[in-house]
CSV table of C-alpha atoms in Angstrom, one decimal:
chain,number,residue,atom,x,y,z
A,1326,UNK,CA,24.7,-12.5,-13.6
A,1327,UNK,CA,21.2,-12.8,-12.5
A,1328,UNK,CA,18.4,-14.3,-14.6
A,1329,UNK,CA,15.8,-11.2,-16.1
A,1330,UNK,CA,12.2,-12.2,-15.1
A,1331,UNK,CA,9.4,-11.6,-18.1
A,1332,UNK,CA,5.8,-11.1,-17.1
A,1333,UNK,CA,3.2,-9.8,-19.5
A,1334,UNK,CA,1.7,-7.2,-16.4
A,1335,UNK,CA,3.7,-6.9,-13.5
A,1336,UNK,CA,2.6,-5.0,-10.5
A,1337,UNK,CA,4.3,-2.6,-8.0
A,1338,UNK,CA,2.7,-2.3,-4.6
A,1339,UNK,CA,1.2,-4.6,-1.9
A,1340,UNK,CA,-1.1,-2.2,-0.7
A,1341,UNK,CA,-5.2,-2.1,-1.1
A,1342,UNK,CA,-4.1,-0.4,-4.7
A,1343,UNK,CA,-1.7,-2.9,-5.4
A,1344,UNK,CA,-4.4,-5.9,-4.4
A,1345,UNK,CA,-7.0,-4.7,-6.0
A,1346,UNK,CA,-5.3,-4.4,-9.1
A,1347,UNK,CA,-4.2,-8.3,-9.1
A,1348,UNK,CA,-7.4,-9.6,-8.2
A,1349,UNK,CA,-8.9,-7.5,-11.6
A,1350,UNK,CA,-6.2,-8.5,-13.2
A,1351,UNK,CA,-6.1,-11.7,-12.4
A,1352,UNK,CA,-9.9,-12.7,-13.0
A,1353,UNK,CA,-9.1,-11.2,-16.4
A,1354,UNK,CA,-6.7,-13.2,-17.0
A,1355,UNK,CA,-3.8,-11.6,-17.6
A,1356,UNK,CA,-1.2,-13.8,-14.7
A,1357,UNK,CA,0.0,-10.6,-12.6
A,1358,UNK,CA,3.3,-10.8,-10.8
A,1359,UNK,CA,2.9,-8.3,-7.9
A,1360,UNK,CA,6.2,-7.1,-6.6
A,1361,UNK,CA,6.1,-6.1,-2.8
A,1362,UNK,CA,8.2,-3.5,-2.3
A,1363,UNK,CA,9.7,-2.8,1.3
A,1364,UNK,CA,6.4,-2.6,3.5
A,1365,UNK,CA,4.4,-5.5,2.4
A,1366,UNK,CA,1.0,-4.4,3.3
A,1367,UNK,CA,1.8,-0.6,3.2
A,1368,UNK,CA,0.5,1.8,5.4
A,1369,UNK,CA,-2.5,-0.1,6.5
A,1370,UNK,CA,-0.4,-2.3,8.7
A,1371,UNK,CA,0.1,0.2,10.9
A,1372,UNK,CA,-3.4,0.9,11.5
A,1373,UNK,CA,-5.2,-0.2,13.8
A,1374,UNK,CA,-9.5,0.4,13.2
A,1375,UNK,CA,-10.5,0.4,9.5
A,1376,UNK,CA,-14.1,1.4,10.3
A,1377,UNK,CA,-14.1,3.1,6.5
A,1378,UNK,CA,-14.2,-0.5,4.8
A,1379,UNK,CA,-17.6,-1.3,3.5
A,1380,UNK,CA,-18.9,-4.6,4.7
A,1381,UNK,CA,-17.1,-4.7,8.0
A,1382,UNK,CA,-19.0,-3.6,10.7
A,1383,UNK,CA,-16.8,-5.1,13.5
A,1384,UNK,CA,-13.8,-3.3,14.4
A,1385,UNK,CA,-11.3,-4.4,11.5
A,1386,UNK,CA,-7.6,-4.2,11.7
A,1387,UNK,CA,-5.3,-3.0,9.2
A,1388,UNK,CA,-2.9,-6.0,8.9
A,1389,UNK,CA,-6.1,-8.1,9.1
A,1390,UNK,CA,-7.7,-6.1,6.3
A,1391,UNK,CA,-4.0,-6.7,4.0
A,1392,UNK,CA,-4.0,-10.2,4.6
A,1393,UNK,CA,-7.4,-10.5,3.7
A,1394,UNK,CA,-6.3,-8.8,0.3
A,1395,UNK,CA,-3.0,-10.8,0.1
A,1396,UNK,CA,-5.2,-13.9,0.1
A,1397,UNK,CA,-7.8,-12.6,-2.4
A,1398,UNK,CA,-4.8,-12.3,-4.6
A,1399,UNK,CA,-3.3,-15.5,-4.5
A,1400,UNK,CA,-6.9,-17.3,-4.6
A,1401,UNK,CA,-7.0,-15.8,-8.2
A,1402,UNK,CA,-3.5,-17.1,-8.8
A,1403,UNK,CA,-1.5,-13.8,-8.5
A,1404,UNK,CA,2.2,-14.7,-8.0
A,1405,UNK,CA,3.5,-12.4,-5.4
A,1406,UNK,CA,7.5,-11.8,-5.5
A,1407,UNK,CA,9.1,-10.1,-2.2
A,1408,UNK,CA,11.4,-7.7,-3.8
A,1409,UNK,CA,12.1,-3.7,-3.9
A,1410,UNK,CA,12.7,-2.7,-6.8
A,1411,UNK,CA,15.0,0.6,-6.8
A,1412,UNK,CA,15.5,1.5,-10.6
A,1413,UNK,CA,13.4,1.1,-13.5
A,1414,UNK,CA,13.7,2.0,-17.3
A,1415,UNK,CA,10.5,3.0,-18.8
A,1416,UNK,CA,11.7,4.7,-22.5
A,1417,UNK,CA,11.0,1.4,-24.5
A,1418,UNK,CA,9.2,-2.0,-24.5
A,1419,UNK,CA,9.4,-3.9,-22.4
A,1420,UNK,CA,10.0,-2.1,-19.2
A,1421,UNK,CA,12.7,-3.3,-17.2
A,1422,UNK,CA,12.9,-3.1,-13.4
A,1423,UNK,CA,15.7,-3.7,-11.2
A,1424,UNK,CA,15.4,-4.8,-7.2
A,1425,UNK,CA,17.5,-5.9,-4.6
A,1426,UNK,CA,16.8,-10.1,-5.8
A,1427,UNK,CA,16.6,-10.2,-9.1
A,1428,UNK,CA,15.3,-8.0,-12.9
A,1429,UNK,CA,12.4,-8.0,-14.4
A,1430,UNK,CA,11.0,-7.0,-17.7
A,1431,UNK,CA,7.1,-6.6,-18.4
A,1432,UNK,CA,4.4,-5.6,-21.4
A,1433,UNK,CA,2.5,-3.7,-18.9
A,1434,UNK,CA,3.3,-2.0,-16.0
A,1435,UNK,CA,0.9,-1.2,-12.7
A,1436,UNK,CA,2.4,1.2,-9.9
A,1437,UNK,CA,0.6,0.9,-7.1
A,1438,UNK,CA,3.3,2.5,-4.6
A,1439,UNK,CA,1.0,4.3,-2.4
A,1440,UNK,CA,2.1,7.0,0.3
A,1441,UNK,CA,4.4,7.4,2.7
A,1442,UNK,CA,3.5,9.8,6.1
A,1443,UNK,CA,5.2,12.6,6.5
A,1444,UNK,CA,5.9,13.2,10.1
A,1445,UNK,CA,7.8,16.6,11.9
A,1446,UNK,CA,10.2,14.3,13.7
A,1447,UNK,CA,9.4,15.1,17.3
A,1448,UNK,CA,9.8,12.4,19.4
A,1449,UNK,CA,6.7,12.5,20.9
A,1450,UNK,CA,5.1,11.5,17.2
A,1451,UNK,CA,6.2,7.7,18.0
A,1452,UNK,CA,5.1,7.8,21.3
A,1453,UNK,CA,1.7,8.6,20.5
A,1454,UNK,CA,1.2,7.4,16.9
A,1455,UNK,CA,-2.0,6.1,16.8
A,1456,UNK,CA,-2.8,7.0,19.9
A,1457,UNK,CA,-4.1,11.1,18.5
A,1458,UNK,CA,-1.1,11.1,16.8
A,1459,UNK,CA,-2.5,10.6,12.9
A,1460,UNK,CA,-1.2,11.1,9.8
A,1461,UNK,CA,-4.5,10.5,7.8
A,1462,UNK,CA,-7.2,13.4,7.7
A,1463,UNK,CA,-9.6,11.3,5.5
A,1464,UNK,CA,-8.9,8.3,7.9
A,1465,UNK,CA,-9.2,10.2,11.0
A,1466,UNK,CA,-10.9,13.1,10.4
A,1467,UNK,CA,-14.2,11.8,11.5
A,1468,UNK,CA,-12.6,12.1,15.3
A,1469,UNK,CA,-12.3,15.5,15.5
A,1470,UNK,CA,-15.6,16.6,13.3
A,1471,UNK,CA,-15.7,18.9,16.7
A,1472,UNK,CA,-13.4,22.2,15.3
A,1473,UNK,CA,-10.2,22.6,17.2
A,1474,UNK,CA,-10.7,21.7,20.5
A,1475,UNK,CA,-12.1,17.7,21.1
A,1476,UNK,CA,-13.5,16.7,25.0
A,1477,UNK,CA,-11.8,19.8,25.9
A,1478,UNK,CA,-8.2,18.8,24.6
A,1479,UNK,CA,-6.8,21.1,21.7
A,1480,UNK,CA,-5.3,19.8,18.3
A,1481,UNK,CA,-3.4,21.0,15.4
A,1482,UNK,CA,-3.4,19.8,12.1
A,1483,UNK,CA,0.2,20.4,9.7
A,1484,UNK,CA,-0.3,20.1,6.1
A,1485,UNK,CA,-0.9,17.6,3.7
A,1486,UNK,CA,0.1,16.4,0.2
A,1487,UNK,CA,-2.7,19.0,-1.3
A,1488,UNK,CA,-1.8,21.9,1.4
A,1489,UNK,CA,1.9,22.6,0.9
């Protein structure tokens, strides 16, 4: 039988959202415990310029950008537990979460769990992910600011979380 974990504010997420919610909490004093999830970093580490982060004017990466974050975190004393947690119970206090290493119970509860792309499946997707293949309009939009066609190539766009 494993041991339940007790935080007073535990986070779910590691992505910008997730970060950004240690380091406040953090600096508040309030000794997050940030729980991973799966894709430490989320969808960031998989892209490649982040020319939409104030500050950085010099061709940022994603994965450079998280561990940037990641560090912020743990400067403030955030405890970060790698973990996915796959059931939670949320009707009374505290809230208890279960992973895949261990339970936890908190006082306060953050979920930070981001977004996952939705792609059609085609296998020319992973060929050219990143490469025109995008799964961000905010992200990426300002590339094709031209209408449908872009230097003569066309383009399509296929929904989004607001359009289906």
């Amino acid at each position: 039988m494993s041991v339940v974990r007790h935080s007073r504010l535990l986070i779910l997420g590691s992505g910008p959202a997730g970060y950004t919610a240690a380091v406040y909490a953090a600096r508040a004093n309030r000794h997050p415990v940030l729980i991973t999830g799966l894709e430490q970093g989320g969808q960031l580490m998989t892209t490649t310029d982040v020319d939409n982060w104030p500050g950085d004017v010099e061709h940022l990466q994603g994965p450079a950008l998280m561990e940037r974050m990641r560090l912020h975190a743990e400067r403030f004393n955030t405890e970060i537990v790698f973990d996915h947690i796959n059931r939670v119970e949320l009707r009374h206090r505290p809230f208890h979460l279960f992973g895949d290493n261990g339970e936890y119970t908190c006082d306060a509860l953050i979920i930070a769990t981001g977004a996952s792309a939705q792609y059609l499946g085609l296998p020319s997707e992973e060929v050219y992910r990143g490469k025109g293949v995008s799964a961000c309009a905010t992200c990426d939009g300002f590339f094709y600011k031209g209408g449908c066609r872009r230097r003569g190539r066309q383009y399509c766009r296929r929904g989004g979380a607001l359009s289906d």
